[in-house]
């Protein structure tokens, strides 16, 4: 048996292999002689890097039929592409699959993950058109935000066709420019709706209503809304999505644990003092990774239609207690100070924070963070069948990155 036939046979045999290392080794051997997936030119970027790696594999096995199934989708530092392998016997396809390649900062291929669950082994010869898989497209609005980028990473890792809904994407999506909405939703089957900056701000209900109607008219079959606990405006948006006439799921949550490391609490923590117009109100901070896991399940699985999932952590703690846990994990003195709303607004203005952001934060502290959301939700348990992550787990893992010491990579 020729080398490339032997390698294909080995790869196909790994289809039911439970050992991830064995599965990865099989596809790695198909790509390069030393078992690594690399850009042989060292200079290719994005789609060109994928094409160069494929050319290197074909050069190594001249009799191997190696081709892409459709386009290469590039998102941030990763590219998703479907491929097929075959032999010259009439161009017969032996196996097909999907890969996710990641790139270094200068565009070279850094690594690859192969998805053997997507392998197809046809029993009869097929044309390239017949062998190409049909994949649903998922649009993630707020694709660069705390939940959006996590959802995109999870969907891409599964080999799914995901489109980022952000101003920097292609096509772009901008909540403030409705002319960008239709192009972003073209050919989309499911949409994750995350409104910026929050469903509680003026105009959010109208925008969500217009987008929902456009999504349904564009052929979208499933909507997943990121909503807020204790916000009347958010619940109005929930009713709009629920009445759209397509499958829908609401992911309802309040304060994210990641606000302490990826948002407005980070700078005060680095400065050693967090001054806020509240401190003794308990809140069951929810981990953004839990939100992403639930959203992905709702976007990709059956059984979530019509569900409203209230997501929280497993316990409620105050902001002062949260800051104390962070201080203990970092070994740094970080004070929590309760200030009046007026003093908070003045300090925000002194730091140059835009008025609309200050108004929004003031609304959160005075209207949402009142203790009304201190009760625990069971959304993570119902959607995923597991317990939610605890705030102390988030603190431990985040502290290990060094971000709260100003030393994160």
Coordinates of C-alpha atoms in Angstrom, one line a residue:
X1 CA 0.0 0.0 0.0
X2 CA 1.4 3.4 -0.9
X3 CA 2.3 5.8 2.0
X4 CA -0.6 8.1 1.4
X5 CA -3.1 5.3 1.3
X6 CA -1.7 3.9 4.5
X7 CA -2.0 7.3 6.3
X8 CA -5.5 7.8 5.1
X9 CA -6.4 4.3 6.3
X10 CA -4.9 5.1 9.7
X11 CA -6.8 8.4 9.9
X12 CA -10.1 6.8 9.1
X13 CA -9.4 4.1 11.7
X14 CA -9.2 6.9 14.4
X15 CA -12.8 7.9 13.8
X16 CA -14.0 6.1 16.9
X17 CA -10.7 6.6 18.8
X18 CA -11.4 8.0 22.3
X19 CA -7.8 9.1 23.0
X20 CA -7.5 12.7 21.8
X21 CA -3.7 12.4 21.4
X22 CA -4.1 9.4 19.0
X23 CA -6.6 11.3 16.9
X24 CA -4.4 14.4 16.7
X25 CA -1.4 12.3 15.8
X26 CA -3.2 10.7 12.8
X27 CA -4.0 14.0 11.2
X28 CA -0.7 15.6 12.1
X29 CA 1.2 12.9 10.2
X30 CA -0.9 13.8 7.1
X31 CA 0.3 17.4 7.2
X32 CA 4.0 17.5 7.7
X33 CA 6.9 15.1 8.0
X34 CA 7.8 15.9 11.6
X35 CA 4.2 15.6 12.8
X36 CA 3.5 19.3 13.2
X37 CA 1.1 21.6 11.5
X38 CA 3.1 24.5 10.3
X39 CA 3.4 27.1 7.6
X40 CA 6.3 25.9 5.5
X41 CA 6.9 29.4 4.0
X42 CA 7.0 31.2 7.3
X43 CA 5.5 34.3 5.7
X44 CA 1.9 33.4 4.7
X45 CA -1.0 35.1 6.4
X46 CA -4.6 33.9 7.1
X47 CA -6.0 32.1 4.1
X48 CA -2.6 32.0 2.4
X49 CA -1.1 30.2 5.3
X50 CA -3.8 27.5 5.1
X51 CA -3.3 27.1 1.4
X52 CA 0.5 26.9 1.8
X53 CA 0.2 24.1 4.4
X54 CA -2.2 22.2 2.2
X55 CA 0.3 22.5 -0.7
X56 CA 3.1 21.2 1.5
X57 CA 1.0 18.1 2.4
X58 CA 0.2 17.5 -1.3
X59 CA 3.8 17.9 -2.3
X60 CA 4.7 15.3 0.3
X61 CA 2.1 12.8 -1.1
X62 CA 1.8 13.6 -4.8
X63 CA -1.0 11.1 -5.3
X64 CA -3.1 12.5 -2.6
X65 CA -6.3 14.5 -3.6
X66 CA -6.4 17.3 -1.0
X67 CA -8.9 20.2 -1.4
X68 CA -10.9 22.7 0.5
X69 CA -14.7 22.3 0.9
X70 CA -15.7 25.9 0.3
X71 CA -14.2 29.1 1.8
X72 CA -11.8 29.6 4.7
X73 CA -13.5 31.6 7.5
X74 CA -11.1 33.7 9.5
X75 CA -12.1 35.1 12.9
X76 CA -9.5 37.0 14.9
X77 CA -6.5 34.7 15.2
X78 CA -8.2 31.5 14.0
X79 CA -9.4 30.1 10.7
X80 CA -12.0 27.4 10.2
X81 CA -12.0 25.3 7.0
X82 CA -13.5 22.1 5.8
X83 CA -11.4 19.8 3.7
X84 CA -11.5 16.4 1.9
X85 CA -8.9 13.8 1.3
X86 CA -9.0 11.2 -1.5
X87 CA -7.1 9.1 -4.0
X88 CA -6.6 9.5 -7.7
X89 CA -9.1 6.7 -8.5
X90 CA -11.5 9.0 -10.2
X91 CA -10.9 11.6 -7.5
X92 CA -12.8 9.5 -5.0
X93 CA -13.1 11.1 -1.6
X94 CA -12.0 8.9 1.3
X95 CA -12.5 11.2 4.2
X96 CA -13.6 14.7 5.0
X97 CA -13.4 16.9 8.1
X98 CA -13.1 20.3 9.6
X99 CA -10.0 22.0 11.1
X100 CA -9.5 25.1 13.2
X101 CA -6.1 26.7 12.7
X102 CA -4.7 29.3 15.0
X103 CA -2.1 32.0 14.0
X104 CA 0.7 33.8 15.6
X105 CA 0.8 37.6 15.7
X106 CA 2.6 37.8 12.4
X107 CA 0.1 35.5 10.7
X108 CA 2.0 32.1 10.7
X109 CA 0.1 29.0 11.6
X110 CA 0.7 28.2 15.2
X111 CA -1.4 25.0 15.7
X112 CA -4.4 23.1 14.6
X113 CA -7.3 21.2 16.0
X114 CA -9.0 18.6 13.9
X115 CA -12.6 17.5 14.4
X116 CA -12.9 13.8 13.6
X117 CA -16.6 13.7 14.5
X118 CA -17.2 15.6 11.3
X119 CA -15.4 13.0 9.2
X120 CA -17.5 11.5 6.4
X121 CA -16.4 8.3 4.6
X122 CA -18.5 7.9 1.5
X123 CA -19.1 4.4 0.2
X124 CA -19.4 5.5 -3.4
X125 CA -17.5 8.1 -5.5
X126 CA -18.8 11.6 -5.1
X127 CA -18.2 14.8 -6.9
X128 CA -16.7 17.7 -5.0
X129 CA -20.1 19.4 -4.9
X130 CA -21.8 16.3 -3.4
X131 CA -19.1 15.9 -0.8
X132 CA -19.2 19.4 0.6
X133 CA -21.0 19.5 4.0
X134 CA -23.9 21.9 4.6
X135 CA -23.3 23.9 7.7
X136 CA -25.6 26.3 9.6
X137 CA -24.3 29.8 10.2
X138 CA -24.6 31.4 13.7
X139 CA -24.3 35.2 14.1
X140 CA -23.0 36.3 17.5
X141 CA -23.8 40.0 18.2
X142 CA -21.4 41.7 20.5
X143 CA -18.7 39.3 19.1
X144 CA -15.9 41.2 20.8
X145 CA -17.6 41.5 24.2
X146 CA -17.2 39.4 27.3
X147 CA -19.8 36.8 26.4
X148 CA -19.6 37.1 22.6
X149 CA -16.0 36.3 22.2
X150 CA -16.3 33.3 24.5
X151 CA -19.3 32.0 22.5
X152 CA -17.4 32.5 19.2
X153 CA -14.4 30.6 20.6
X154 CA -16.6 27.7 21.7
X155 CA -18.5 27.5 18.4
X156 CA -15.3 27.7 16.4
X157 CA -13.7 25.0 18.4
X158 CA -16.7 22.8 17.5
X159 CA -16.0 23.5 13.8
X160 CA -19.3 25.4 13.4
X161 CA -19.8 28.3 11.0
X162 CA -19.8 31.3 13.2
X163 CA -20.0 35.0 12.3
X164 CA -19.0 37.8 14.6
X165 CA -21.4 40.7 14.8
X166 CA -19.2 43.7 15.5
X167 CA -18.0 46.9 13.9
X168 CA -14.7 45.3 13.0
X169 CA -16.1 42.2 11.4
X170 CA -16.7 41.6 7.7
X171 CA -19.5 42.3 7.1
X172 CA -19.6 44.7 10.0
X173 CA -22.5 45.0 12.5
X174 CA -23.2 48.2 14.4
X175 CA -26.2 48.6 16.7
X176 CA -26.1 52.4 16.0
X177 CA -26.3 51.8 12.2
X178 CA -29.3 49.7 11.2
X179 CA -28.1 49.6 7.6
X180 CA -25.4 47.0 8.7
X181 CA -27.9 44.6 10.2
X182 CA -29.3 42.9 7.0
X183 CA -25.9 42.1 5.4
X184 CA -24.7 40.6 8.7
X185 CA -27.7 38.3 8.9
X186 CA -27.6 37.1 5.3
X187 CA -27.6 33.3 5.3
X188 CA -27.8 33.1 9.1
X189 CA -29.8 30.4 10.9
X190 CA -29.4 31.4 14.6
X191 CA -28.5 34.7 16.3
X192 CA -27.2 35.5 19.7
X193 CA -28.5 38.9 20.7
X194 CA -26.4 41.0 23.0
X195 CA -27.4 44.6 23.0
X196 CA -24.7 47.3 23.7
X197 CA -24.4 48.8 26.1
X198 CA -27.4 47.3 27.9
X199 CA -31.1 46.6 27.4
X200 CA -31.9 49.2 30.1
X201 CA -30.7 52.2 28.0
X202 CA -33.1 54.3 26.1
X203 CA -33.8 53.0 22.6
X204 CA -32.9 49.4 23.3
X205 CA -36.4 48.0 23.1
X206 CA -37.0 49.6 19.7
X207 CA -33.7 48.4 18.4
X208 CA -34.2 44.8 19.5
X209 CA -37.7 44.9 18.1
X210 CA -36.5 46.1 14.7
X211 CA -33.6 43.6 14.6
X212 CA -35.9 40.7 15.6
X213 CA -38.4 41.4 12.8
X214 CA -35.5 41.7 10.3
X215 CA -34.0 38.4 11.6
X216 CA -37.2 36.5 11.1
X217 CA -37.7 38.1 7.6
X218 CA -34.1 37.0 6.7
X219 CA -34.9 33.4 7.5
X220 CA -33.3 33.2 11.0
X221 CA -34.9 30.2 12.8
X222 CA -33.5 30.5 16.4
X223 CA -32.9 33.6 18.6
X224 CA -31.0 33.6 21.9
X225 CA -31.3 36.8 23.9
X226 CA -28.9 38.0 26.6
X227 CA -31.2 39.7 29.1
X228 CA -30.9 41.3 32.5
X229 CA -32.3 40.3 35.9
X230 CA -34.5 42.9 37.6
X231 CA -34.7 45.2 34.5
X232 CA -38.2 46.0 33.3
X233 CA -36.8 47.2 29.9
X234 CA -34.9 43.9 29.5
X235 CA -38.1 41.9 30.1
X236 CA -39.9 44.0 27.5
X237 CA -37.2 42.9 25.0
X238 CA -37.7 39.3 26.2
X239 CA -41.4 39.6 25.2
X240 CA -40.5 40.9 21.8
X241 CA -38.2 37.9 21.1
X242 CA -40.7 35.4 22.5
X243 CA -43.4 36.7 20.1
X244 CA -41.2 36.6 17.0
X245 CA -42.6 33.3 15.8
X246 CA -39.3 31.4 15.8
X247 CA -37.4 29.3 18.4
X248 CA -36.2 31.5 21.2
X249 CA -34.3 31.2 24.5
X250 CA -33.6 33.9 27.1
X251 CA -30.4 33.9 29.0
X252 CA -31.1 36.2 32.0
X253 CA -28.3 37.4 34.3
X254 CA -27.1 40.4 36.2
X255 CA -23.5 41.1 37.4
X256 CA -20.7 39.3 35.7
X257 CA -17.7 38.1 37.8
X258 CA -15.5 39.3 34.9
X259 CA -16.5 42.9 35.6
X260 CA -13.6 42.8 38.1
X261 CA -11.0 41.8 35.5
X262 CA -12.4 42.8 32.1
X263 CA -14.4 45.9 32.8
X264 CA -14.9 49.0 34.9
X265 CA -13.7 47.5 38.3
X266 CA -10.2 46.6 37.0
X267 CA -8.6 50.0 37.2
X268 CA -9.7 50.7 40.8
X269 CA -8.5 47.2 41.8
X270 CA -5.1 47.9 40.2
X271 CA -5.1 51.3 42.0
X272 CA -5.8 49.6 45.4
X273 CA -9.1 51.2 46.2
X274 CA -12.6 50.5 44.9
X275 CA -15.0 53.3 45.7
X276 CA -18.7 52.6 44.9
X277 CA -22.1 53.9 46.0
X278 CA -22.9 50.5 47.5
X279 CA -21.2 47.8 49.4
X280 CA -23.5 45.8 51.6
X281 CA -25.9 44.4 49.0
X282 CA -25.4 40.7 48.2
X283 CA -25.2 39.6 44.5
X284 CA -24.7 36.1 43.1
X285 CA -22.0 37.1 40.6
X286 CA -22.3 34.9 37.5
X287 CA -19.2 33.7 35.5
X288 CA -19.2 34.7 31.9
X289 CA -17.9 31.3 31.0
X290 CA -21.2 29.8 32.3
X291 CA -23.2 32.3 30.3
X292 CA -21.3 31.3 27.2
X293 CA -21.8 27.6 27.8
X294 CA -25.6 28.1 28.2
X295 CA -25.8 30.3 25.1
X296 CA -23.9 27.8 23.0
X297 CA -26.2 25.0 24.1
X298 CA -29.3 27.1 23.3
X299 CA -27.8 28.1 19.9
X300 CA -26.8 24.6 18.8
X301 CA -29.1 22.1 20.7
X302 CA -32.7 21.2 20.7
X303 CA -34.7 21.3 24.0
X304 CA -34.1 25.0 24.9
X305 CA -37.0 26.6 23.0
X306 CA -39.2 28.8 25.1
X307 CA -36.9 28.6 28.1
X308 CA -35.9 31.5 30.3
X309 CA -32.7 30.7 32.1
X310 CA -31.8 32.8 35.1
X311 CA -28.1 32.4 35.6
X312 CA -26.3 33.1 38.8
X313 CA -23.3 31.9 40.8
X314 CA -23.9 29.4 43.6
X315 CA -23.8 32.0 46.4
X316 CA -24.4 35.7 46.9
X317 CA -21.7 38.0 48.2
X318 CA -21.4 41.8 48.6
X319 CA -19.1 43.9 46.5
X320 CA -17.0 44.5 49.6
X321 CA -16.6 40.8 50.1
X322 CA -15.8 40.3 46.5
X323 CA -13.0 42.8 46.6
X324 CA -11.7 41.2 49.9
X325 CA -11.5 37.8 48.1
X326 CA -9.5 39.4 45.3
X327 CA -7.2 41.1 47.7
X328 CA -6.6 37.8 49.5
X329 CA -5.9 36.0 46.3
X330 CA -3.4 38.6 45.0
X331 CA -1.7 39.3 48.3
X332 CA -2.3 43.0 47.7
X333 CA -4.0 45.5 50.0
X334 CA -7.2 46.5 48.1
X335 CA -9.7 48.7 50.0
X336 CA -13.4 48.9 49.4
X337 CA -14.9 52.3 50.2
X338 CA -18.6 53.1 50.2
X339 CA -19.3 56.6 48.8
X340 CA -22.4 58.6 48.1
X341 CA -23.9 58.6 44.6
X342 CA -23.0 62.3 44.2
X343 CA -19.4 61.7 45.1
X344 CA -19.3 58.7 42.7
X345 CA -20.6 60.8 39.8
X346 CA -18.1 63.6 40.6
X347 CA -15.2 61.1 40.7
X348 CA -16.3 59.6 37.4
X349 CA -16.4 63.0 35.8
X350 CA -13.0 63.9 37.2
X351 CA -11.6 60.7 35.5
X352 CA -13.0 61.7 32.2
X353 CA -15.6 58.9 32.1
X354 CA -18.3 59.8 29.4
X355 CA -21.6 61.0 30.9
X356 CA -23.7 58.3 29.3
X357 CA -21.4 55.6 30.9
X358 CA -21.6 57.3 34.3
X359 CA -25.4 57.5 34.0
X360 CA -25.6 53.8 33.2
X361 CA -23.4 52.8 36.1
X362 CA -25.4 55.0 38.5
X363 CA -28.5 53.3 37.2
X364 CA -27.0 49.9 37.9
X365 CA -25.9 50.8 41.4
X366 CA -29.2 52.5 42.4
X367 CA -31.8 50.4 40.5
X368 CA -30.4 47.0 39.8
X369 CA -28.0 46.4 42.7
X370 CA -30.6 46.8 45.4
X371 CA -30.8 43.2 46.8
X372 CA -33.7 42.3 44.6
X373 CA -31.5 39.9 42.6
X374 CA -29.8 38.3 45.6
X375 CA -31.8 35.1 45.1
X376 CA -30.1 32.2 43.3
X377 CA -31.2 31.1 39.9
X378 CA -31.1 27.6 38.5
X379 CA -30.5 28.4 34.9
X380 CA -27.0 26.8 34.6
X381 CA -28.3 23.6 36.3
X382 CA -31.4 23.4 34.0
X383 CA -29.5 24.2 30.8
X384 CA -26.3 22.3 31.3
X385 CA -27.0 19.7 34.1
X386 CA -24.1 21.0 36.3
X387 CA -23.5 23.5 39.0
X388 CA -22.4 27.0 38.2
X389 CA -18.9 28.2 38.8
X390 CA -18.2 29.8 42.2
X391 CA -16.8 33.3 42.4
X392 CA -13.8 32.0 44.4
X393 CA -12.9 29.7 41.4
X394 CA -13.0 32.7 39.1
X395 CA -10.8 34.7 41.5
X396 CA -8.3 31.9 41.9
X397 CA -7.9 31.4 38.1
X398 CA -7.9 35.1 37.3
X399 CA -5.3 35.9 40.0
X400 CA -3.0 33.3 38.5
X401 CA -3.0 35.3 35.2
X402 CA -1.4 38.3 37.0
X403 CA -3.9 40.8 35.7
X404 CA -4.7 42.1 39.1
X405 CA -0.9 42.6 39.7
X406 CA -0.4 44.4 36.4
X407 CA 1.7 41.6 35.1
X408 CA -0.7 39.7 32.8
X409 CA 0.8 38.5 29.5

